[in-house]
Amino acid sequence: MAEVRLEGVSKYFGRFKALDGISFTVSPGEIFTLLGPSGCGKTTTLRVIAGFEIPEEGRVYIDGVDVTFKKPYERNTAMVFQNYALWPHMTVFDNIAYGLKVRGYSREEIRRRVNWALELLGLKGLENRYPLQLSGGQQQRVALARAIVVEPKVLLFDEPLSNLDAKLRVRVREEIVSLQRKLRITTIYVTHDQEEAMSISDRIAVMDRGRIIQVGTPWEIYSNPANLFVATFMGRSNVLEGVVVSRESDNLYVVDVRGLRIYGVSRDKLEKGDKVKVVIRNEDAELLEEDRRSPNVLEGRVVRTSLIGFAIQVRLLLDNGETINVYLKNKTSISEEERLRVYVSPEDVKVYKALETVEE
Amino acid sequence: MISQATRRITGFLAYQLDPPLVVLLLFSLTMFSAVLVVPLMVLLLRPAMSISLDVVRGLLSYPYVAWPPLGEWIIFVDRGDHTLIIVRFKDMGIILNTIMIAFSVTVIATIVGVLVALVTARYEFPGRSLLRIMALVPLLYTPFVNAFVAYKIFGDNGLLYHALLKLGMGYTIEVTYIAGVIVAQAMMFWPIVYLNTLAALLQIDPSLEEQAENMGARGFRLFRTVTLPLSLPGIAAGSGLVFIFSMEDLAAPIAFKVDRVVSREIVKAIVGSRDVAFLSIEVIVLAGLLLITALLWLTVVKQYVSLRQYAMVVRGGRWKPRVAKPGPLMYAIIYLVVFPIVIFSMLPQLGVIVYAFSESWVHVLPSGFTLDHFRELVRDPSVVNGLRNSLVYSTTATILIIIISTTIAYVASRVRFAGVGALDLLATSPLAIPGLSIALGLVILYSLGPFKDSLVDPFRNPAVLITLAYAIRKGPFTTRAVYAGLQQVHQALEEAGMNLGASRSRVLFTIVLPLIGLNVMAGAIVSFVYCMTEVSTSIVLGALNPEQAPVTYVIYEYVTAGYGGGAFIHLAAAIVTMTMALQILAITISNYILRFRYAFLGV
């Protein structure tokens, strides 16, 4: 089990700064996910760790050893590529055996280890097939077998599920997690899918424009997003503009949103009169049946409903003119034009200072 | 901190290139420098050292420039029952003749090439596939003999003359001298414009034209506003190439007895010389002018002739091209204009075959079928010697090509650092740089100073330089095929190998080469065949020691000797017919492998 540490890593592509002073530490044996929209630098970070890119600034340590200038083949990482990168001219067996051959293992030892990997991933019987004769899920498992069979210090996953269909994706990600739990190899996982990230990770680093915005457990990130970007990136949410009216307690504020008073919490220190953004997750609103007058009750007219499976998404035109989307679970029939009242708990309302310019 | 920065750069480079790859790259670059860059620089710089006002004045007067032009444009000869019209054009001196011929040929070739490309790319009509194949026939390389056949067709006392005489319309035509060179070269070279334009047309996203139609543009307006601008790069690439090829061509001027053009002047200067001192400064300047024209063209179209662009064309077939049913007017153009032009252009190649299999072709029609000329080939010592030399040079050159081209293509497609763009240009440029300039540069460089009397001194031993020149000049065919193959091998396949502990060279041999082996082979076959038919350096360097000259030099000698239809021309035709068969075979194989029908186009 190895620790992976990045210190102040920056990477330029021409004049474009792809990574901007990235630092984080991945603890031995954990699944650490780099999460962010496309172009945020997550794959570049992974490639820096694998050694395919050499950063202009900063250092990379694996197991306490500075590997910044080590070549990819001197690092003992193993990567599962987005498109699997299985060699089409080699059989499943030869694909998996490649790393072992490079390491100079004996013939019997190679056979023994490849068989172990085939068994572990349920690929027995497919060893003489060529990659193109396999299904997407099988190819994905061969790529995984090829990576773990060399007993790498670090496993790297680059959006490994993006080429699978939705159902298979959920199954394979469970398999990856249980395999990792069994082998306890330090794992760094790249994805843009926040649900995938939350379901498999021990910890998540949210990235945006070449920087790490927040590192934490899935729960920390979901329940306490560090800024507006993280808050809106995790899940579906409504962003409303408002002005701080008063500070109620330590981090609880009252915000005026076009005449509507909303209580919400903030990580920022806010003053009366500050312009703010108020974030309300779609799933955090609940339907109020009784006629209760209390803060954080939003009342309006249903503009549109659409069924999304586990709930109904309702678009509500509030009386103050704002429109919000909410997921309502307990009511099966909501008709358009109907008037509704929903309640959002103050802890679920996140308030962020509105910034005129991009930070710094 | 400085050592930090250095380490980052060296670390980056060390990742990109490991030692075996560095060795291969250095070897390739050394070859390019020794056979292309340095000789060409010498060619350009040498006159600069000794040029004088007298030389410039000389180059602006006869025989280099003849103003006013000499002779007649057209001569009418009254022969009682009929009038003979001799189209010949005036002699304007070596330099102006060359430019005028190249310009006229380029204009004609561009018009014909674009027309045929448009018709075959955008219309569906009976005989379209046949037309596409026939359009490639003039590109079959038949050194010298095809031009000779062209002369036989419409030159002095030619088939055209006799045909019109038979029709009894009261007049008949001979196209000779400079006019003949223009017609013959236009016939030979228009398919180059055709292929480049066709490639460009097939690359245009149909939705771009559909969008324009959707907005109301039709017919010629659609062509003028959308299709033409989008295919202009391809047309420009093809036309420029025709200009350069025309200036460099020796065959048509020899066949039509035009002495005063740059290419013949250069060869004339070399063939008689025993020492480099015999080369006049004027000749070197002429070869330099050829080179400068080619370089100018390369800088203008460089992004359209790059490896990258070629790889895009090879991938091709990404969408279903737009084809329409022709209207009545278009049908008329297709069957009354396009087909006759294409068939007419095939005549020289067909004539070569006729010469090869006929006993004699002195009069209007050939007589007597025979295989004797082919039997004679294995008996004639100079032919046997020439063929053996060509095989040795071409095989050696092909081995060098495989090493150099694979290295260059791999580095150009995989390694990222400043200068890779220049490498791309360097790798493709030999296709467009006149071989006569390269040959002359080699002669000058390697007969001087430390090289004098060494193994590479062309006056002692031209074999080495011929082989190296083949490798550089015909390498681009392989480089492009390999590069196209590499574009289809996803980089992640290599990264996966390195990630599992294999060095870059190991990845190259265990993963990359097995995947692109067929591309290397396809390219090497084409390169080999074009080495066998190489003309410019073969003649210039071969002339320095006929014992070591390749077969193309032998053909050159036979054609010049066999003037007037002697047995020598039949022998030359037999050799060329065999090389033509070889080309068809090589192109078929490589097209089958690359699934691409333009694998052999010039650029």
Short mmCIF file of C-alpha atoms in Angstrom, two decimals, chain A:
data_model
loop_
_atom_site.label_atom_id
_atom_site.label_comp_id
_atom_site.label_asym_id
_atom_site.label_seq_id
_atom_site.Cartn_x
_atom_site.Cartn_y
_atom_site.Cartn_z
CA MET A 1 0.00 0.00 0.00
CA ALA A 2 1.51 3.26 -1.12
CA GLU A 3 0.82 6.87 -0.38
CA VAL A 4 0.58 9.30 -3.31
CA ARG A 5 1.40 12.94 -2.72
CA LEU A 6 1.30 15.90 -5.10
CA GLU A 7 2.90 19.18 -4.09
CA GLY A 8 2.15 22.37 -6.01
CA VAL A 9 1.89 20.68 -9.39
CA SER A 10 1.36 22.97 -12.39
CA LYS A 11 1.19 21.93 -16.02
CA TYR A 12 1.02 24.11 -19.10
CA PHE A 13 -0.03 23.12 -22.59
CA GLY A 14 1.43 25.96 -24.61
CA ARG A 15 0.07 29.02 -22.82
CA PHE A 16 -2.89 27.20 -21.37
CA LYS A 17 -2.46 26.40 -17.70
CA ALA A 18 -4.01 22.96 -17.39
CA LEU A 19 -3.01 22.45 -13.75
CA ASP A 20 -2.57 25.31 -11.35
CA GLY A 21 -0.71 24.38 -8.19
CA ILE A 22 -2.37 21.07 -7.36
CA SER A 23 -1.60 19.57 -3.95
CA PHE A 24 -3.18 16.57 -2.26
CA THR A 25 -2.27 13.39 -0.46
CA VAL A 26 -3.88 10.03 -1.12
CA SER A 27 -3.70 7.75 1.88
CA PRO A 28 -2.50 4.17 1.44
CA GLY A 29 -5.29 1.86 0.37
CA GLU A 30 -8.03 4.40 -0.18
CA ILE A 31 -10.10 5.17 -3.27
CA PHE A 32 -9.50 8.81 -4.07
CA THR A 33 -11.59 10.39 -6.81
CA LEU A 34 -10.80 13.42 -8.95
CA LEU A 35 -14.18 14.88 -9.90
CA GLY A 36 -14.91 17.80 -12.18
CA PRO A 37 -16.34 18.92 -15.49
CA SER A 38 -14.51 18.18 -18.72
CA GLY A 39 -11.41 20.32 -19.16
CA CYS A 40 -10.92 20.82 -15.41
CA GLY A 41 -7.56 19.02 -15.39
CA LYS A 42 -8.54 15.76 -13.72
CA THR A 43 -7.20 13.50 -16.48
CA THR A 44 -4.05 15.62 -16.75
CA THR A 45 -3.50 15.13 -13.01
CA LEU A 46 -3.82 11.38 -13.48
CA ARG A 47 -1.38 11.45 -16.40
CA VAL A 48 1.11 13.42 -14.30
CA ILE A 49 0.92 10.68 -11.66
CA ALA A 50 1.35 7.98 -14.34
CA GLY A 51 4.31 9.86 -15.81
CA PHE A 52 2.84 10.65 -19.24
CA GLU A 53 3.17 14.35 -18.51
CA ILE A 54 6.01 16.08 -16.72
CA PRO A 55 4.78 19.10 -14.75
CA GLU A 56 6.46 22.48 -15.13
CA GLU A 57 6.22 23.06 -11.41
CA GLY A 58 5.81 20.91 -8.34
CA ARG A 59 6.59 17.39 -7.24
CA VAL A 60 4.98 13.98 -7.30
CA TYR A 61 5.75 11.38 -4.62
CA ILE A 62 4.74 7.73 -4.64
CA ASP A 63 5.44 5.87 -1.43
CA GLY A 64 7.61 8.73 -0.25
CA VAL A 65 9.84 8.60 -3.35
CA ASP A 66 10.07 11.61 -5.64
CA VAL A 67 8.96 10.29 -9.04
CA THR A 68 8.47 13.67 -10.76
CA PHE A 69 11.07 12.90 -13.41
CA LYS A 70 10.69 9.14 -13.50
CA LYS A 71 9.53 7.63 -16.75
CA PRO A 72 6.13 5.94 -16.85
CA TYR A 73 7.73 2.52 -16.89
CA GLU A 74 9.74 3.23 -13.76
CA ARG A 75 6.79 4.09 -11.51
CA ASN A 76 4.88 0.85 -11.04
CA THR A 77 1.49 2.43 -11.46
CA ALA A 78 -1.18 0.65 -13.48
CA MET A 79 -3.78 2.52 -15.41
CA VAL A 80 -7.18 1.49 -16.70
CA PHE A 81 -7.77 3.66 -19.76
CA GLN A 82 -11.04 5.20 -20.80
CA ASN A 83 -11.09 3.18 -24.02
CA TYR A 84 -9.38 0.23 -22.23
CA ALA A 85 -6.40 0.38 -24.66
CA LEU A 86 -6.39 -3.38 -25.13
CA TRP A 87 -3.91 -4.41 -27.81
CA PRO A 88 -5.96 -5.75 -30.69
CA HIS A 89 -3.16 -8.00 -31.96
CA MET A 90 -2.83 -9.89 -28.66
CA THR A 91 -5.16 -12.40 -27.02
CA VAL A 92 -6.70 -11.77 -23.62
CA PHE A 93 -3.98 -13.90 -22.09
CA ASP A 94 -1.17 -12.01 -23.85
CA ASN A 95 -2.71 -8.67 -22.94
CA ILE A 96 -2.78 -9.58 -19.26
CA ALA A 97 0.65 -11.22 -19.38
CA TYR A 98 2.39 -8.25 -21.03
CA GLY A 99 3.39 -6.46 -17.83
CA LEU A 100 4.62 -9.70 -16.31
CA LYS A 101 6.74 -10.50 -19.37
CA VAL A 102 8.27 -7.03 -19.20
CA ARG A 103 9.10 -7.70 -15.56
CA GLY A 104 10.90 -10.88 -16.57
CA TYR A 105 8.81 -13.46 -14.71
CA SER A 106 9.22 -17.10 -15.59
CA ARG A 107 6.77 -18.79 -17.92
CA GLU A 108 5.07 -20.75 -15.11
CA GLU A 109 4.89 -17.73 -12.88
CA ILE A 110 3.25 -15.72 -15.64
CA ARG A 111 0.72 -18.48 -16.25
CA ARG A 112 -0.02 -18.74 -12.53
CA ARG A 113 -0.52 -15.00 -12.10
CA VAL A 114 -2.58 -14.52 -15.24
CA ASN A 115 -4.82 -17.41 -14.17
CA TRP A 116 -5.25 -15.80 -10.78
CA ALA A 117 -6.36 -12.56 -12.45
CA LEU A 118 -8.62 -14.36 -14.92
CA GLU A 119 -10.32 -16.14 -12.05
CA LEU A 120 -10.62 -13.05 -9.90
CA LEU A 121 -12.40 -11.17 -12.69
CA GLY A 122 -14.47 -14.03 -14.00
CA LEU A 123 -12.68 -14.16 -17.34
CA LYS A 124 -11.89 -17.89 -17.28
CA GLY A 125 -12.40 -19.44 -20.69
CA LEU A 126 -11.87 -16.20 -22.59
CA GLU A 127 -8.07 -16.20 -22.48
CA ASN A 128 -7.61 -17.14 -26.13
CA ARG A 129 -10.04 -14.59 -27.51
CA TYR A 130 -9.00 -11.32 -29.04
CA PRO A 131 -10.25 -8.05 -27.56
CA LEU A 132 -12.57 -7.36 -30.49
CA GLN A 133 -14.37 -10.63 -29.78
CA LEU A 134 -15.36 -9.45 -26.29
CA SER A 135 -18.28 -7.39 -25.04
CA GLY A 136 -17.68 -3.95 -23.58
CA GLY A 137 -17.98 -5.24 -20.02
CA GLN A 138 -15.55 -8.09 -20.69
CA GLN A 139 -13.03 -5.73 -22.29
CA GLN A 140 -13.27 -3.51 -19.25
CA ARG A 141 -12.50 -6.50 -16.99
CA VAL A 142 -9.51 -7.52 -19.13
CA ALA A 143 -8.15 -3.99 -18.77
CA LEU A 144 -8.63 -4.26 -15.01
CA ALA A 145 -6.97 -7.69 -14.89
CA ARG A 146 -4.03 -6.39 -16.90
CA ALA A 147 -3.61 -3.58 -14.38
CA ILE A 148 -3.86 -5.53 -11.12
CA VAL A 149 -1.83 -8.56 -12.22
CA VAL A 150 1.44 -6.60 -12.00
CA GLU A 151 0.69 -5.73 -8.36
CA PRO A 152 1.08 -2.00 -8.90
CA LYS A 153 1.67 0.45 -6.10
CA VAL A 154 -1.12 2.62 -7.43
CA LEU A 155 -4.15 1.86 -9.57
CA LEU A 156 -5.26 4.67 -11.86
CA PHE A 157 -8.70 4.80 -13.45
CA ASP A 158 -9.45 7.28 -16.24
CA GLU A 159 -13.23 7.43 -16.59
CA PRO A 160 -13.32 3.66 -16.96
CA LEU A 161 -17.09 3.35 -17.12
CA SER A 162 -17.91 5.98 -19.72
CA ASN A 163 -18.09 3.45 -22.56
CA LEU A 164 -20.56 1.17 -20.80
CA ASP A 165 -24.33 1.43 -20.82
CA ALA A 166 -26.09 2.79 -17.75
CA LYS A 167 -27.03 -0.54 -16.11
CA LEU A 168 -23.64 -2.16 -16.66
CA ARG A 169 -21.96 0.95 -15.35
CA VAL A 170 -23.53 0.53 -11.92
CA ARG A 171 -22.65 -3.16 -11.77
CA VAL A 172 -19.03 -2.70 -12.86
CA ARG A 173 -18.45 0.12 -10.42
CA GLU A 174 -19.61 -2.14 -7.58
CA GLU A 175 -17.16 -4.76 -8.83
CA ILE A 176 -14.33 -2.25 -8.89
CA VAL A 177 -15.04 -1.24 -5.31
CA SER A 178 -15.23 -4.81 -4.00
CA LEU A 179 -12.05 -5.75 -5.88
CA GLN A 180 -10.25 -2.75 -4.42
CA ARG A 181 -11.46 -3.61 -0.94
CA LYS A 182 -10.06 -7.12 -1.41
CA LEU A 183 -6.67 -6.04 -2.81
CA ARG A 184 -6.31 -2.76 -0.93
CA ILE A 185 -4.32 -1.07 -3.68
CA THR A 186 -4.19 2.72 -3.42
CA THR A 187 -6.58 3.88 -6.14
CA ILE A 188 -7.02 7.18 -7.91
CA TYR A 189 -10.17 7.44 -9.95
CA VAL A 190 -11.16 10.10 -12.46
CA THR A 191 -14.76 10.82 -13.36
CA HIS A 192 -17.09 13.66 -14.24
CA ASP A 193 -20.09 11.80 -12.83
CA GLN A 194 -20.80 13.01 -9.31
CA GLU A 195 -23.07 10.09 -8.50
CA GLU A 196 -20.34 7.63 -9.51
CA ALA A 197 -17.82 9.58 -7.45
CA MET A 198 -19.98 9.59 -4.34
CA SER A 199 -20.81 5.91 -4.56
CA ILE A 200 -17.27 4.54 -4.86
CA SER A 201 -14.95 7.01 -3.13
CA ASP A 202 -13.41 7.16 0.27
CA ARG A 203 -12.55 10.76 -0.52
CA ILE A 204 -13.24 13.11 -3.39
CA ALA A 205 -11.28 16.07 -4.74
CA VAL A 206 -13.51 18.43 -6.72
CA MET A 207 -11.59 20.19 -9.50
CA ASP A 208 -12.36 23.24 -11.59
CA ARG A 209 -10.16 25.04 -14.13
CA GLY A 210 -6.97 23.31 -13.09
CA ARG A 211 -7.43 23.70 -9.37
CA ILE A 212 -8.60 21.60 -6.46
CA ILE A 213 -11.63 23.33 -4.98
CA GLN A 214 -12.49 20.97 -2.16
CA VAL A 215 -11.27 17.67 -0.76
CA GLY A 216 -13.39 15.58 1.55
CA THR A 217 -15.51 12.51 2.07
CA PRO A 218 -18.52 12.22 -0.22
CA TRP A 219 -20.79 13.28 2.64
CA GLU A 220 -18.70 16.33 3.52
CA ILE A 221 -18.72 17.49 -0.05
CA TYR A 222 -22.39 16.86 -0.59
CA SER A 223 -23.58 18.38 2.67
CA ASN A 224 -21.13 21.21 2.97
CA PRO A 225 -19.94 22.39 -0.44
CA ALA A 226 -17.04 24.81 -0.21
CA ASN A 227 -18.29 27.22 -2.83
CA LEU A 228 -20.93 27.92 -5.39
CA PHE A 229 -19.18 25.76 -8.01
CA VAL A 230 -19.16 22.65 -5.82
CA ALA A 231 -22.69 23.32 -4.62
CA THR A 232 -24.06 23.47 -8.13
CA PHE A 233 -21.85 20.69 -9.49
CA MET A 234 -23.04 18.13 -6.90
CA GLY A 235 -26.64 17.28 -7.70
CA ARG A 236 -29.26 19.47 -9.31
CA SER A 237 -29.94 22.78 -7.73
CA ASN A 238 -31.52 26.19 -8.06
CA VAL A 239 -29.42 29.31 -7.77
CA LEU A 240 -31.24 32.48 -6.68
CA GLU A 241 -29.80 35.95 -6.24
CA GLY A 242 -30.40 37.85 -3.02
CA VAL A 243 -29.19 40.35 -0.45
CA VAL A 244 -28.28 39.65 3.18
CA VAL A 245 -30.84 41.15 5.57
CA SER A 246 -29.37 40.08 8.88
CA ARG A 247 -27.21 37.55 10.64
CA GLU A 248 -29.23 35.34 12.98
CA SER A 249 -26.53 33.26 14.60
CA ASP A 250 -23.02 31.96 13.99
CA ASN A 251 -23.52 30.97 10.35
CA LEU A 252 -27.27 31.42 9.88
CA TYR A 253 -28.40 34.38 7.78
CA VAL A 254 -31.63 35.86 6.56
CA VAL A 255 -31.57 36.68 2.86
CA ASP A 256 -34.01 38.71 0.82
CA VAL A 257 -34.74 37.14 -2.56
CA ARG A 258 -36.93 39.58 -4.45
CA GLY A 259 -39.12 40.19 -1.42
CA LEU A 260 -39.03 36.64 -0.11
CA ARG A 261 -37.25 36.03 3.21
CA ILE A 262 -35.15 32.88 3.22
CA TYR A 263 -33.04 31.48 6.07
CA GLY A 264 -29.85 29.81 5.05
CA VAL A 265 -26.35 28.85 6.21
CA SER A 266 -23.07 30.13 4.87
CA ARG A 267 -19.38 29.25 5.18
CA ASP A 268 -18.50 32.82 4.22
CA LYS A 269 -18.50 35.73 6.65
CA LEU A 270 -21.33 37.91 5.35
CA GLU A 271 -22.40 41.49 6.18
CA LYS A 272 -25.82 43.06 5.96
CA GLY A 273 -26.36 44.26 2.38
CA ASP A 274 -23.96 41.75 0.80
CA LYS A 275 -25.05 40.40 -2.53
CA VAL A 276 -25.31 36.62 -2.33
CA LYS A 277 -26.22 33.50 -4.29
CA VAL A 278 -28.67 31.15 -2.63
CA VAL A 279 -28.46 27.47 -3.60
CA ILE A 280 -31.38 25.12 -3.02
CA ARG A 281 -31.09 21.48 -4.14
CA ASN A 282 -34.06 20.11 -6.03
CA GLU A 283 -34.35 17.15 -3.65
CA ASP A 284 -34.21 19.25 -0.49
CA ALA A 285 -37.69 20.73 -0.88
CA GLU A 286 -40.63 18.95 0.70
CA LEU A 287 -44.29 19.42 0.00
CA LEU A 288 -46.31 21.15 2.70
CA GLU A 289 -49.86 19.87 2.93
CA GLU A 290 -51.10 21.99 5.86
CA ASP A 291 -51.35 25.71 5.77
CA ARG A 292 -48.37 26.59 7.95
CA ARG A 293 -46.89 30.07 8.07
CA SER A 294 -43.19 29.74 8.72
CA PRO A 295 -39.95 30.95 7.23
CA ASN A 296 -38.58 29.11 4.20
CA VAL A 297 -41.97 28.22 2.85
CA LEU A 298 -42.00 28.83 -0.89
CA GLU A 299 -45.36 29.25 -2.51
CA GLY A 300 -46.20 29.34 -6.17
CA ARG A 301 -47.93 27.99 -9.21
CA VAL A 302 -46.96 24.76 -10.98
CA VAL A 303 -45.70 25.59 -14.48
CA ARG A 304 -44.62 22.16 -15.58
CA THR A 305 -44.29 18.65 -14.22
CA SER A 306 -42.22 15.78 -15.47
CA LEU A 307 -41.81 12.30 -14.14
CA ILE A 308 -38.20 11.34 -13.46
CA GLY A 309 -38.81 7.95 -11.89
CA PHE A 310 -38.24 8.18 -8.17
CA ALA A 311 -40.00 11.53 -7.97
CA ILE A 312 -41.84 14.14 -9.92
CA GLN A 313 -39.91 17.18 -11.01
CA VAL A 314 -42.05 20.25 -10.56
CA ARG A 315 -41.25 23.65 -11.94
CA LEU A 316 -42.70 26.23 -9.64
CA LEU A 317 -43.26 29.90 -10.49
CA LEU A 318 -42.95 31.54 -7.07
CA ASP A 319 -45.08 34.49 -6.12
CA ASN A 320 -42.04 36.75 -6.16
CA GLY A 321 -41.42 35.92 -9.80
CA GLU A 322 -38.54 33.42 -9.36
CA THR A 323 -38.78 29.97 -10.90
CA ILE A 324 -37.41 26.89 -9.13
CA ASN A 325 -37.29 23.16 -9.81
CA VAL A 326 -38.04 20.70 -7.01
CA TYR A 327 -38.30 16.92 -6.76
CA LEU A 328 -41.44 15.84 -4.90
CA LYS A 329 -41.69 12.25 -3.84
CA ASN A 330 -44.91 11.68 -1.95
CA LYS A 331 -47.50 13.06 -4.22
CA THR A 332 -48.38 11.14 -7.34
CA SER A 333 -50.67 13.58 -9.05
CA ILE A 334 -49.67 17.18 -9.40
CA SER A 335 -51.34 19.09 -12.15
CA GLU A 336 -50.12 22.16 -13.92
CA GLU A 337 -51.60 25.49 -12.79
CA GLU A 338 -52.10 24.02 -9.29
CA ARG A 339 -50.84 26.10 -6.36
CA LEU A 340 -48.22 24.45 -4.13
CA ARG A 341 -46.28 25.21 -0.98
CA VAL A 342 -42.88 23.67 -0.33
CA TYR A 343 -40.57 23.92 2.63
CA VAL A 344 -36.76 23.94 2.66
CA SER A 345 -34.92 23.49 5.93
CA PRO A 346 -32.45 26.35 6.61
CA GLU A 347 -29.52 23.89 6.84
CA ASP A 348 -30.25 22.86 3.27
CA VAL A 349 -30.14 26.43 1.98
CA LYS A 350 -26.54 27.31 1.14
CA VAL A 351 -25.61 30.95 0.84
CA TYR A 352 -22.46 32.10 -0.98
CA LYS A 353 -21.05 35.53 -1.45
CA ALA A 354 -21.71 36.69 -5.00
CA LEU A 355 -18.47 37.63 -6.69
CA GLU A 356 -18.43 40.09 -9.52
CA THR A 357 -15.18 38.76 -10.89
CA VAL A 358 -13.65 35.32 -10.96
CA GLU A 359 -11.92 34.70 -7.66
CA GLU A 360 -8.37 36.06 -7.35
#
